[in-house]
Coordinates of C-alpha atoms and ligand atoms in Angstrom, one line a residue:
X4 CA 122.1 109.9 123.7
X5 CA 119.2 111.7 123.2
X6 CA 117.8 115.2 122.8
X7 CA 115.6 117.1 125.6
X8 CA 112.1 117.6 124.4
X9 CA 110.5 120.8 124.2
X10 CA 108.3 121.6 127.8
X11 CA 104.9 121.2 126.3
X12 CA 105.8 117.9 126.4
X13 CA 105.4 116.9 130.0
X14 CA 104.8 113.5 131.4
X15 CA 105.5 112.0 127.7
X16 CA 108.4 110.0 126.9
X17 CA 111.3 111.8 125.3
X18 CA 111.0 110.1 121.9
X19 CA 111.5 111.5 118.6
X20 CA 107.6 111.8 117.9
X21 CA 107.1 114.0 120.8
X22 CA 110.3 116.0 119.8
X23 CA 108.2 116.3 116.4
X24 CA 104.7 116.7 117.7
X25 CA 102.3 119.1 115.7
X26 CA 100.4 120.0 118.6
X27 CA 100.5 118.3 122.1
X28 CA 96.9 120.3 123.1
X29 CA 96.0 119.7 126.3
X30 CA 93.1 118.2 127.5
X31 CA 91.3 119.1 130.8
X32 CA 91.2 116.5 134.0
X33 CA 87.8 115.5 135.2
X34 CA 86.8 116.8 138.8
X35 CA 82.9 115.8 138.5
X36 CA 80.4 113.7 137.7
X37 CA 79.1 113.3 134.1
X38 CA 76.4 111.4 132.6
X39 CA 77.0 110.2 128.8
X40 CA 75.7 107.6 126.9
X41 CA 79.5 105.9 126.3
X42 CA 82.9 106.3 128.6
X43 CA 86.0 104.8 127.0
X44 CA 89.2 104.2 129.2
X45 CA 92.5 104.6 127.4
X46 CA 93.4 107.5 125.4
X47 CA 95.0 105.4 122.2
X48 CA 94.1 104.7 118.1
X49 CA 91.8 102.5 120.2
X50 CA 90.0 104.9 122.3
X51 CA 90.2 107.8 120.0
X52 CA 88.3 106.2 116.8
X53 CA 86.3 104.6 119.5
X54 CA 85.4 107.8 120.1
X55 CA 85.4 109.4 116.5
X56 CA 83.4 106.6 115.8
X57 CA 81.1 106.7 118.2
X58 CA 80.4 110.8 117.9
X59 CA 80.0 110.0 114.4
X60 CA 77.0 107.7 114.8
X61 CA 75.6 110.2 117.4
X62 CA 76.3 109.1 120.6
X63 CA 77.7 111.0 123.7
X64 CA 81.1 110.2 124.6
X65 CA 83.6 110.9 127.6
X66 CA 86.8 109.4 127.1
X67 CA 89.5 109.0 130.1
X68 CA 93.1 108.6 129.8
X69 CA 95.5 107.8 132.6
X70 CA 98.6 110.3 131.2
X71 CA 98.6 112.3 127.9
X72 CA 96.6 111.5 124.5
X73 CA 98.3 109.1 122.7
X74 CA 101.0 108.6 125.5
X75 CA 100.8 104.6 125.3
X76 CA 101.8 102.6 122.3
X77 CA 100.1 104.1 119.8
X78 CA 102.6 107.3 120.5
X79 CA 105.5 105.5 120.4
X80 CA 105.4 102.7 117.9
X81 CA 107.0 101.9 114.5
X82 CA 104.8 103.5 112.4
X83 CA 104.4 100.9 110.0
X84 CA 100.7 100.6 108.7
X85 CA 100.2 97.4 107.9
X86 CA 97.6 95.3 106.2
X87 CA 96.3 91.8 107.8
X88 CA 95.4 91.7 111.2
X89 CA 96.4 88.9 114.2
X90 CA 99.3 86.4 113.1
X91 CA 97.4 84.1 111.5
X92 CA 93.2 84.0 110.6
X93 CA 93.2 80.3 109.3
X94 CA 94.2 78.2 112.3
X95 CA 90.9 79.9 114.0
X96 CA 89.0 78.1 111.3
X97 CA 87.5 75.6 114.1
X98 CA 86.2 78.3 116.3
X99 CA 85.1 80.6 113.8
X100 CA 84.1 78.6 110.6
X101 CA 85.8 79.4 106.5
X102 CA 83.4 82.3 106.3
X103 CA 84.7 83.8 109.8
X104 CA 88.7 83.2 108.9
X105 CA 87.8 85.4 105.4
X106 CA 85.6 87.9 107.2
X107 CA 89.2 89.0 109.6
X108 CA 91.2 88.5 106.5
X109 CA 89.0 91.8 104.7
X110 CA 89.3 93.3 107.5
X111 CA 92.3 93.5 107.6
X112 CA 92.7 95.0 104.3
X113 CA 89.7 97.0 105.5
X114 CA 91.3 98.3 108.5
X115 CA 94.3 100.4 106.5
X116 CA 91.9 102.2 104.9
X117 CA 90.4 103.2 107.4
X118 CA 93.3 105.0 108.4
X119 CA 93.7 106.9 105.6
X120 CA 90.3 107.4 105.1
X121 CA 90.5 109.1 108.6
X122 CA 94.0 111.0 107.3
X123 CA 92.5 111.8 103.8
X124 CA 89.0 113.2 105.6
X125 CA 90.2 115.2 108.5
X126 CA 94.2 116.5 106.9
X127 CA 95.6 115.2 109.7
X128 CA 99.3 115.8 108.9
X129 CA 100.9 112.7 109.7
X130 CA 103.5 111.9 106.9
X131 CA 101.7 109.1 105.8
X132 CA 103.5 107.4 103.2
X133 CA 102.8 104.0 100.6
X134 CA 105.4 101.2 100.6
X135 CA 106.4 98.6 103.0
X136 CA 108.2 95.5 102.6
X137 CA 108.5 92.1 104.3
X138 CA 112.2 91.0 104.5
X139 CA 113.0 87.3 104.4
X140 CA 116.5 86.8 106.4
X141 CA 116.6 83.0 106.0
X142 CA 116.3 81.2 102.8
X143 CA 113.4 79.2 104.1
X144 CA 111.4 83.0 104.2
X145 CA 111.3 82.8 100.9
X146 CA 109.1 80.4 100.7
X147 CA 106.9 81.8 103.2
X148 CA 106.9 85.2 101.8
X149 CA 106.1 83.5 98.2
X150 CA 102.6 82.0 99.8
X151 CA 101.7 85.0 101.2
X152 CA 102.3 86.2 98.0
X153 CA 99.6 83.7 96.2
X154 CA 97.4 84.1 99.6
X155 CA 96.8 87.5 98.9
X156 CA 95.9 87.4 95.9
X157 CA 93.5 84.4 96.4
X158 CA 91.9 87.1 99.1
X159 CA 91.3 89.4 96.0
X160 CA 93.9 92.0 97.7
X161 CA 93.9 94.9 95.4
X162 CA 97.0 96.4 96.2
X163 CA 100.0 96.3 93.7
X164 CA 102.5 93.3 95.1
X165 CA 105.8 91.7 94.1
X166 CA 108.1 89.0 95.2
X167 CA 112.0 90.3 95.0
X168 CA 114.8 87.8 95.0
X169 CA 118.1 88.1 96.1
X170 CA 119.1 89.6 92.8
X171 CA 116.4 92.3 93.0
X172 CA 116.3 93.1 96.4
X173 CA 118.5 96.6 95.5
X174 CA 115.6 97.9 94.3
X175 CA 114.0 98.6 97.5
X176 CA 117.0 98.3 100.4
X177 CA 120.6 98.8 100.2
X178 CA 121.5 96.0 102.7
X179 CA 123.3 92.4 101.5
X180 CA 121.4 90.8 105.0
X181 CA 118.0 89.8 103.1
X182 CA 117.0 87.1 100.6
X183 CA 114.4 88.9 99.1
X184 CA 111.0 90.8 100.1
X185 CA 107.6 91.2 99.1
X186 CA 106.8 94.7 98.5
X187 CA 103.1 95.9 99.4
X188 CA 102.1 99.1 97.9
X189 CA 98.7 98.8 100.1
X190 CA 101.1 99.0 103.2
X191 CA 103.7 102.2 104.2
X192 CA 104.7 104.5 107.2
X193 CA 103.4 107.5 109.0
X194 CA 104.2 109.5 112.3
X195 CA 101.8 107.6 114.8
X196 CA 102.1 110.2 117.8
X197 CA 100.8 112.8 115.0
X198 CA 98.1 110.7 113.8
X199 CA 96.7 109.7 117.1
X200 CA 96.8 113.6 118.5
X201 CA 95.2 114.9 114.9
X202 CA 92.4 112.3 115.5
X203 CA 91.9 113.3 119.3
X204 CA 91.7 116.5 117.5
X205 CA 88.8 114.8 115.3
X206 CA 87.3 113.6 118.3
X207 CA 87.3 117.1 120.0
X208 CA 85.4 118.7 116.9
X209 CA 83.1 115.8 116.6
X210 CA 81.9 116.9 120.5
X211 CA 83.8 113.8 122.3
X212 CA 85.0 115.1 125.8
X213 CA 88.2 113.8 126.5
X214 CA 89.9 114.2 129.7
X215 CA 94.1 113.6 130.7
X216 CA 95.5 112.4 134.0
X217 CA 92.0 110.9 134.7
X218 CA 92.9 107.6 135.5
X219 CA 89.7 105.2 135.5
X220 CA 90.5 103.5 139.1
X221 CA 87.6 101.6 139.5
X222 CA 84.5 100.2 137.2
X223 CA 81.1 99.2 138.9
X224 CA 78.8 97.0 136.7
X225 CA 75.2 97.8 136.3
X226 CA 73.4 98.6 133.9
X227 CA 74.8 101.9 133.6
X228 CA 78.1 101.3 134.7
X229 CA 80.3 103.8 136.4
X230 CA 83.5 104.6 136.3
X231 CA 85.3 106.1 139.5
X232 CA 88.2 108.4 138.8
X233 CA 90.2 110.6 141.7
X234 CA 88.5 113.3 141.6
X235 CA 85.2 112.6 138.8
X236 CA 82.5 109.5 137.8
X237 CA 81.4 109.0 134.5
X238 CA 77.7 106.9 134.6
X239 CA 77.1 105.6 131.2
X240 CA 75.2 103.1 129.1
X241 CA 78.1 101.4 127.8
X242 CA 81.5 101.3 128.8
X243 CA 84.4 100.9 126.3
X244 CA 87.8 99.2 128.0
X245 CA 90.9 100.5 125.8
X246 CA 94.0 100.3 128.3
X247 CA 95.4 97.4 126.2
X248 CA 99.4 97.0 127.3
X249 CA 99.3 99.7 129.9
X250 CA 95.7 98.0 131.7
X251 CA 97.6 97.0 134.4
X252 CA 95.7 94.3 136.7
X253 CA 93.7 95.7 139.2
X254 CA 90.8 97.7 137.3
X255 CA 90.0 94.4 135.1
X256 CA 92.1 91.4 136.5
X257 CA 89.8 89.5 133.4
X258 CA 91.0 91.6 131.0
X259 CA 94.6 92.0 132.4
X260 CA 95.6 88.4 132.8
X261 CA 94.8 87.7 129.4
X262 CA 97.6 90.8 128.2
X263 CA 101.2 90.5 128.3
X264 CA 102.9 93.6 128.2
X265 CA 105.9 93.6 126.2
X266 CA 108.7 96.3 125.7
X267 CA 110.0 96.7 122.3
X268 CA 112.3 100.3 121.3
X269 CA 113.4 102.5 119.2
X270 CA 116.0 104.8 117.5
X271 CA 116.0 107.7 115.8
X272 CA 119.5 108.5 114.3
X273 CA 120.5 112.2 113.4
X274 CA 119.3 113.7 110.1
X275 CA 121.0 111.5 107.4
X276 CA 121.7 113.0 104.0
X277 CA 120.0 112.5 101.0
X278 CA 122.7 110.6 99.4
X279 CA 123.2 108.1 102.5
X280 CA 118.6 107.9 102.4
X281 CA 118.8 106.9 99.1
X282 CA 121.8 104.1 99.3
X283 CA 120.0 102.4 101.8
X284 CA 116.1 102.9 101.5
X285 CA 115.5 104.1 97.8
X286 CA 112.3 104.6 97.2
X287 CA 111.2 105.7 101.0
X288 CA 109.4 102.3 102.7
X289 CA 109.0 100.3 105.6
X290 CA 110.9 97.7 106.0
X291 CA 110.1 94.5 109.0
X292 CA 111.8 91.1 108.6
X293 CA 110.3 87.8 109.2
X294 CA 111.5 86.7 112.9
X295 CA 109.9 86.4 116.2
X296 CA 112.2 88.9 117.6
X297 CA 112.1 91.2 114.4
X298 CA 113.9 94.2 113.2
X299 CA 111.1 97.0 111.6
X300 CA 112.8 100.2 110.3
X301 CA 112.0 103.3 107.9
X302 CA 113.0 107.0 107.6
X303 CA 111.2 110.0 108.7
X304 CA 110.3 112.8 107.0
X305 CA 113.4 114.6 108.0
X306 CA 115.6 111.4 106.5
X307 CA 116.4 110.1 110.4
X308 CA 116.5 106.6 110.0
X309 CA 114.0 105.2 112.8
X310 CA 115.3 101.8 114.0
X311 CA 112.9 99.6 115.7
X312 CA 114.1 96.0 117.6
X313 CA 113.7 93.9 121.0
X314 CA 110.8 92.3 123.1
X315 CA 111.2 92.2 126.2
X316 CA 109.3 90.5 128.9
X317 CA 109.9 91.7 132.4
X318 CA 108.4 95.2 132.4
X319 CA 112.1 96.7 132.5
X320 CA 113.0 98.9 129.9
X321 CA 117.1 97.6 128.8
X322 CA 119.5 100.1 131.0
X323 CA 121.0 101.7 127.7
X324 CA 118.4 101.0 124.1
X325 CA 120.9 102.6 122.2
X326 CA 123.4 99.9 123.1
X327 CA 121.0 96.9 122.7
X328 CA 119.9 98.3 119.3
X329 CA 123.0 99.9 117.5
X330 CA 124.5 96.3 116.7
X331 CA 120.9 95.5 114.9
X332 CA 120.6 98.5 112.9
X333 CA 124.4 98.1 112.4
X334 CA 124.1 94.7 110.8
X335 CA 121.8 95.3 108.7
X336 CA 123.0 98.7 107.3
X337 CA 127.3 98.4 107.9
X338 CA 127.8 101.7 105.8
X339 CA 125.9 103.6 109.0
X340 CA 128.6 102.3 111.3
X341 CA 129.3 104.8 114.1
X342 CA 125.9 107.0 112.6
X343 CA 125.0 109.6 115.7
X344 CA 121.7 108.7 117.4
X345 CA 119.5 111.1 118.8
X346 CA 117.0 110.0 120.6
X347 CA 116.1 106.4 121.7
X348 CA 112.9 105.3 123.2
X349 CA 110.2 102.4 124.1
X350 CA 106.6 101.4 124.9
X351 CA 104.6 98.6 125.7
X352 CA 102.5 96.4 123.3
X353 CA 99.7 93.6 124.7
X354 CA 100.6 90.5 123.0
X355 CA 97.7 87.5 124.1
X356 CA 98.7 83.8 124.2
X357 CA 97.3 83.1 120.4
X358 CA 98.7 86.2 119.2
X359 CA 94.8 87.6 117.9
X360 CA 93.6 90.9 118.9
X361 CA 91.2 90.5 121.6
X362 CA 88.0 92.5 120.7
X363 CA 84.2 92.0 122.2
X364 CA 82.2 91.9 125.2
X365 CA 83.0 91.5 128.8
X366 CA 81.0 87.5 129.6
X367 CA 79.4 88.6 132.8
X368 CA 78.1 92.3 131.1
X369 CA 77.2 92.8 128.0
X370 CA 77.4 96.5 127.6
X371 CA 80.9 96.9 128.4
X372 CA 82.9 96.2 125.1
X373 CA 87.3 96.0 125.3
X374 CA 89.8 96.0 122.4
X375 CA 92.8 94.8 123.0
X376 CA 96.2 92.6 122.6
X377 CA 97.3 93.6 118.7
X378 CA 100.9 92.8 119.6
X379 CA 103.3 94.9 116.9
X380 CA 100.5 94.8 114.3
X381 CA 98.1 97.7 116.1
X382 CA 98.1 100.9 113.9
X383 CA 95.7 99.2 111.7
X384 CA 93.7 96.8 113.7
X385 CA 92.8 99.6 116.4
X386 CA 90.8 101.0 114.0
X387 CA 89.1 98.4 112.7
X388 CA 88.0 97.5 116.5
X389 CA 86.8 101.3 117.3
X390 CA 84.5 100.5 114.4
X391 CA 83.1 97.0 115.2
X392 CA 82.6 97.9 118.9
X393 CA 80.7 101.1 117.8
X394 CA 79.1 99.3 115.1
X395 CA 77.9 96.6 117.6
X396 CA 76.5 99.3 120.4
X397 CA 74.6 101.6 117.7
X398 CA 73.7 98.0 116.0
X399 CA 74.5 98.3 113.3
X400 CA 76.3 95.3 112.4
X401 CA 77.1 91.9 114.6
X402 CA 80.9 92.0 113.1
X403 CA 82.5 91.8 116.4
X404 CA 81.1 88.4 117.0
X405 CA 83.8 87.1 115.0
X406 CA 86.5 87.9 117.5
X407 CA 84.3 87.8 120.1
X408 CA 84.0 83.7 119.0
X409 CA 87.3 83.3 119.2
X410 CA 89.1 81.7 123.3
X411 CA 91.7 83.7 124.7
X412 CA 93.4 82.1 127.7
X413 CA 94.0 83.4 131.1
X414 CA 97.9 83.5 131.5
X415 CA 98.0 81.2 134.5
X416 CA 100.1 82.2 137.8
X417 CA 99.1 85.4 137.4
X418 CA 101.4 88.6 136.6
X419 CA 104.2 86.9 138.3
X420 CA 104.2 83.8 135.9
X421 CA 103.4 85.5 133.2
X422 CA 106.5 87.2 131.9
X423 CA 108.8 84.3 132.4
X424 CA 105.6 82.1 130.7
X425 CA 105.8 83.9 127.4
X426 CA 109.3 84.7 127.5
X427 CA 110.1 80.5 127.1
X428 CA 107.3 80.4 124.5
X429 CA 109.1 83.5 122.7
X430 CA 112.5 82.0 123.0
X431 CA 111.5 78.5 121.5
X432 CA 110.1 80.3 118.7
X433 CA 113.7 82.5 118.0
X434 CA 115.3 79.3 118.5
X435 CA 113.7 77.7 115.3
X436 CA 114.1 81.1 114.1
X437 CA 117.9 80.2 114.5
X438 CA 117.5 77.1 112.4
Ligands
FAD5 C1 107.7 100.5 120.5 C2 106.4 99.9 119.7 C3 106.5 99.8 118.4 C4 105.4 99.3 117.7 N1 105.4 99.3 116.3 C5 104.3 99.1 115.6 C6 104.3 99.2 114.2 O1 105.2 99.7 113.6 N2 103.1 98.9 113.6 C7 102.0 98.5 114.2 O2 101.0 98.2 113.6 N3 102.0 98.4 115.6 C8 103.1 98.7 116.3 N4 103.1 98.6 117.6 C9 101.8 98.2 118.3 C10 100.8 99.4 118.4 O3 101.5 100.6 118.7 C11 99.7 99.1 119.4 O4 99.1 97.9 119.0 C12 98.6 100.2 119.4 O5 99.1 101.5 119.4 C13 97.7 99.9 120.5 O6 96.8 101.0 120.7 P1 95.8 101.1 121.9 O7 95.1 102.3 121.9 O8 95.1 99.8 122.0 O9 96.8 101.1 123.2 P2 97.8 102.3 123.7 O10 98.2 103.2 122.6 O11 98.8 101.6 124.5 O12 96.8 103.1 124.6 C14 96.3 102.7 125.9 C15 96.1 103.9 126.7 O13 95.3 103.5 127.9 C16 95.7 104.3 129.0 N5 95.2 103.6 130.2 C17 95.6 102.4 130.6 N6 94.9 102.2 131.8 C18 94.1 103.2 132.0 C19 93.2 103.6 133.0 N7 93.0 102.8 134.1 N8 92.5 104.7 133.0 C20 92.7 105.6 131.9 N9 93.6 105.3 130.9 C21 94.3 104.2 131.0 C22 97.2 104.3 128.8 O14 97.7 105.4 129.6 C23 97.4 104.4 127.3 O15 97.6 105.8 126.9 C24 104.2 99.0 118.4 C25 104.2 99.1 119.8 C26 105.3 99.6 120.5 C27 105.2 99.8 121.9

């Protein structure tokens, strides 16, 4: 059951972020035509530091978003600020040589502090917080989480790690459903609809435009390229494409059919006490385990217990999240049996066939750049793409190459085909997961 969210809120989902939003300014529509030297499309952590980045470097900027700043994913996700980007570098190694694999792999140490470069810089007030933890739930994790372990430190990761056994696991979790964990101290949790409105705020100061309910409806190639909103047209010199899971397939059907969108939710459970906080999450981290269909959890700065779970495939959000959800969060943490919830919520991530963010260049026009397709891994990664793409158009640096090297397939069948498609790929994968 959840709780009504105060009015400033319109057209965003009733989650617990919103309900806990520092500011929810509002940003004009566009009802004319503007000239500037980049337009982005999608008000995300992509878009924004797109933007950020981009004012930063000196260029003009317009950036259009469809609803409300940060009203996609990156307003409604997990939290969990991650290190490592894509699933997994190495089996690109064909495409994209050693030295490519170990360029993504620093990048995506890189891309984490980025983020709280941008927090540090700007006080955005976002709860940020160090500590995270990857769960093992079968035996066989263990061994999985132990050559991560020696992988990172072969990658020269600086950031205190350890393994936890069985034995050990108290220290971090009061649950008897995991083997062990590796704890990342380079990793934690933050309040993402907070951090992407305080950097739309950096984006304001820095001179960005940014418009709401300004839905780019059609793009026209060129060498300035337009884009063609209701009632505006931005002309630029580049274009930036940033719609990711909510793209939809008519304003890029390139770009769309290689993006899955795929529901995943949360809960947000009344205000726990600080006894029942520290029995089950002691020392205040993030927690995912190490399925497909994973379980990713952490309290908020007012001790709620935020409960993430599910994929789905269909575009339908579950009839009742709670009721999907409670028997997860349940499991893992029986002495919250029968805990209130109060509010429950979901988004949509783009997940690509080979599971690697898609970020580069559009084959038939080179100055219109997209980032997209981080599946549940994006709070990091989006910023490492807002810099490579503004990198590449103020050249900079070439880094984008290295995902623009790597082949992403065009679901076949179209939207239609597509759920069900990954949906049987997803469910051979949880049934080893079973195993
Ligand atoms: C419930 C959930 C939990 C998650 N948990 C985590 C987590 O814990 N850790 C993690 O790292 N990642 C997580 N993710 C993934 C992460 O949130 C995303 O990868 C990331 O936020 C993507 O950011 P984005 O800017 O690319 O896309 P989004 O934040 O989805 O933004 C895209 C924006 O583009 C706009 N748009 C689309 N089409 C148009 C158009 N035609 N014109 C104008 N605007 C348009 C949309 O309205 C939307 O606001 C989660 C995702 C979900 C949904």
């Amino acid at each position: 059951m959840s709780v009504k969210s105060p009015i400033h809120s319109q057209h965003y989902p009733d989650s617990f972020y919103v309900a806990t939003a520092n500011n929810l300014f509002e940003y004009p529509k566009l009802t004319e035509n503007i000239n500037v030297d980049v337009c982005i499309i999608g008000g995300g952590f992509s878009g924004i530091n797109t933007a950020i980045e981009l004012r930063q470097r000196g260029y003009s900027v317009a950036l259009l978003e469809a609803k409300r700043i940060g009203w996609g994913a990156s307003g409604r996700n997990g939290g969990e600020l991650i290190r490592g980007i894509g699933h997994d570098a190495s089996q690109f190694k064909n495409e994209i040589g050693e030295q490519g694999v170990k360029s993504i792999q620093q990048m995506g140490f890189e891309a984490v502090e980025i983020v709280i470069d941008r927090i540090n810089e700007h006080s955005i007030d976002c709860d940020l917080h160090m500590g995270y933890c990857d769960l093992a739930v079968k035996p066989r994790h263990m061994d999985d989480l132990a050559e991560e372990y020696q992988d990172l430190k072969n990658q020269g990761y600086q950031k205190p790690i350890k393994l936890l056994n069985r034995n050990q696991i108290g220290e971090v979790i009061g649950s008897d459903f995991y083997q062990g964990a590796l704890v990342d101290m380079g990793s934690g949790h933050l309040h993402p609809l907070n951090l992407a409105l305080g950097e739309a705020r950096v984006a304001r100061e820095l001179g960005a435009q940014l418009f709401e309910y300004s839905a780019a409806e059609k793009i026209i190639k060129g060498d300035k390229p337009k884009v063609i909103t209701a009632q505006g047209q931005v002309t630029c010199d580049y274009l930036v494409i940033a719609g990711n899971g909510y793209i939809g397939n008519t304003l890029s059907p390139y770009l769309g059919g290689k993006v899955l969108p795929t529901g995943t939710y949360l809960l947000a459970t009344e205000p726990l006490t600080s006894q029942q906080c520290a029995s089950i999450i002691p020392q205040n981290m993030a927690f995912a385990d190490m399925r497909v269909a994973l379980d990713y959890f952490h309290l908020s700065a007012d001790r709620r217990l935020l409960f993430g779970g599910l994929c789905t495939y269909s575009g339908k959000d579950p009839k009742n999240i709670e009721a999907a959800l409670r028997p997860n969060l349940e499991k893992v943490f029986p002495q919250l049996k029968g805990v209130k919830i109060d509010y429950e919520w979901g988004g949509m991530m783009g997940i690509g066939a080979n599971r690697m963010p898609q970020i580069g260049r559009l084959p038939d026009a080179a100055n219109i750049y997209f980032a997209q397709a981080y599946a549940g891994h994006g709070v990091n990664a989006t910023h490492m793409a807002a810099r490579l793409i503004a990198e590449a158009i103020s050249q900079q640096s070439q880094r984008i190459d290295v995902f623009n090297d790597i082949k992403h397939i065009t679901f076949p069948g179209g939207p239609m085909l597509r759920s069900p498609m990954l949906a049987a790929g997803m469910l051979y994968h949880r049934m080893k997961d079973l195993l």
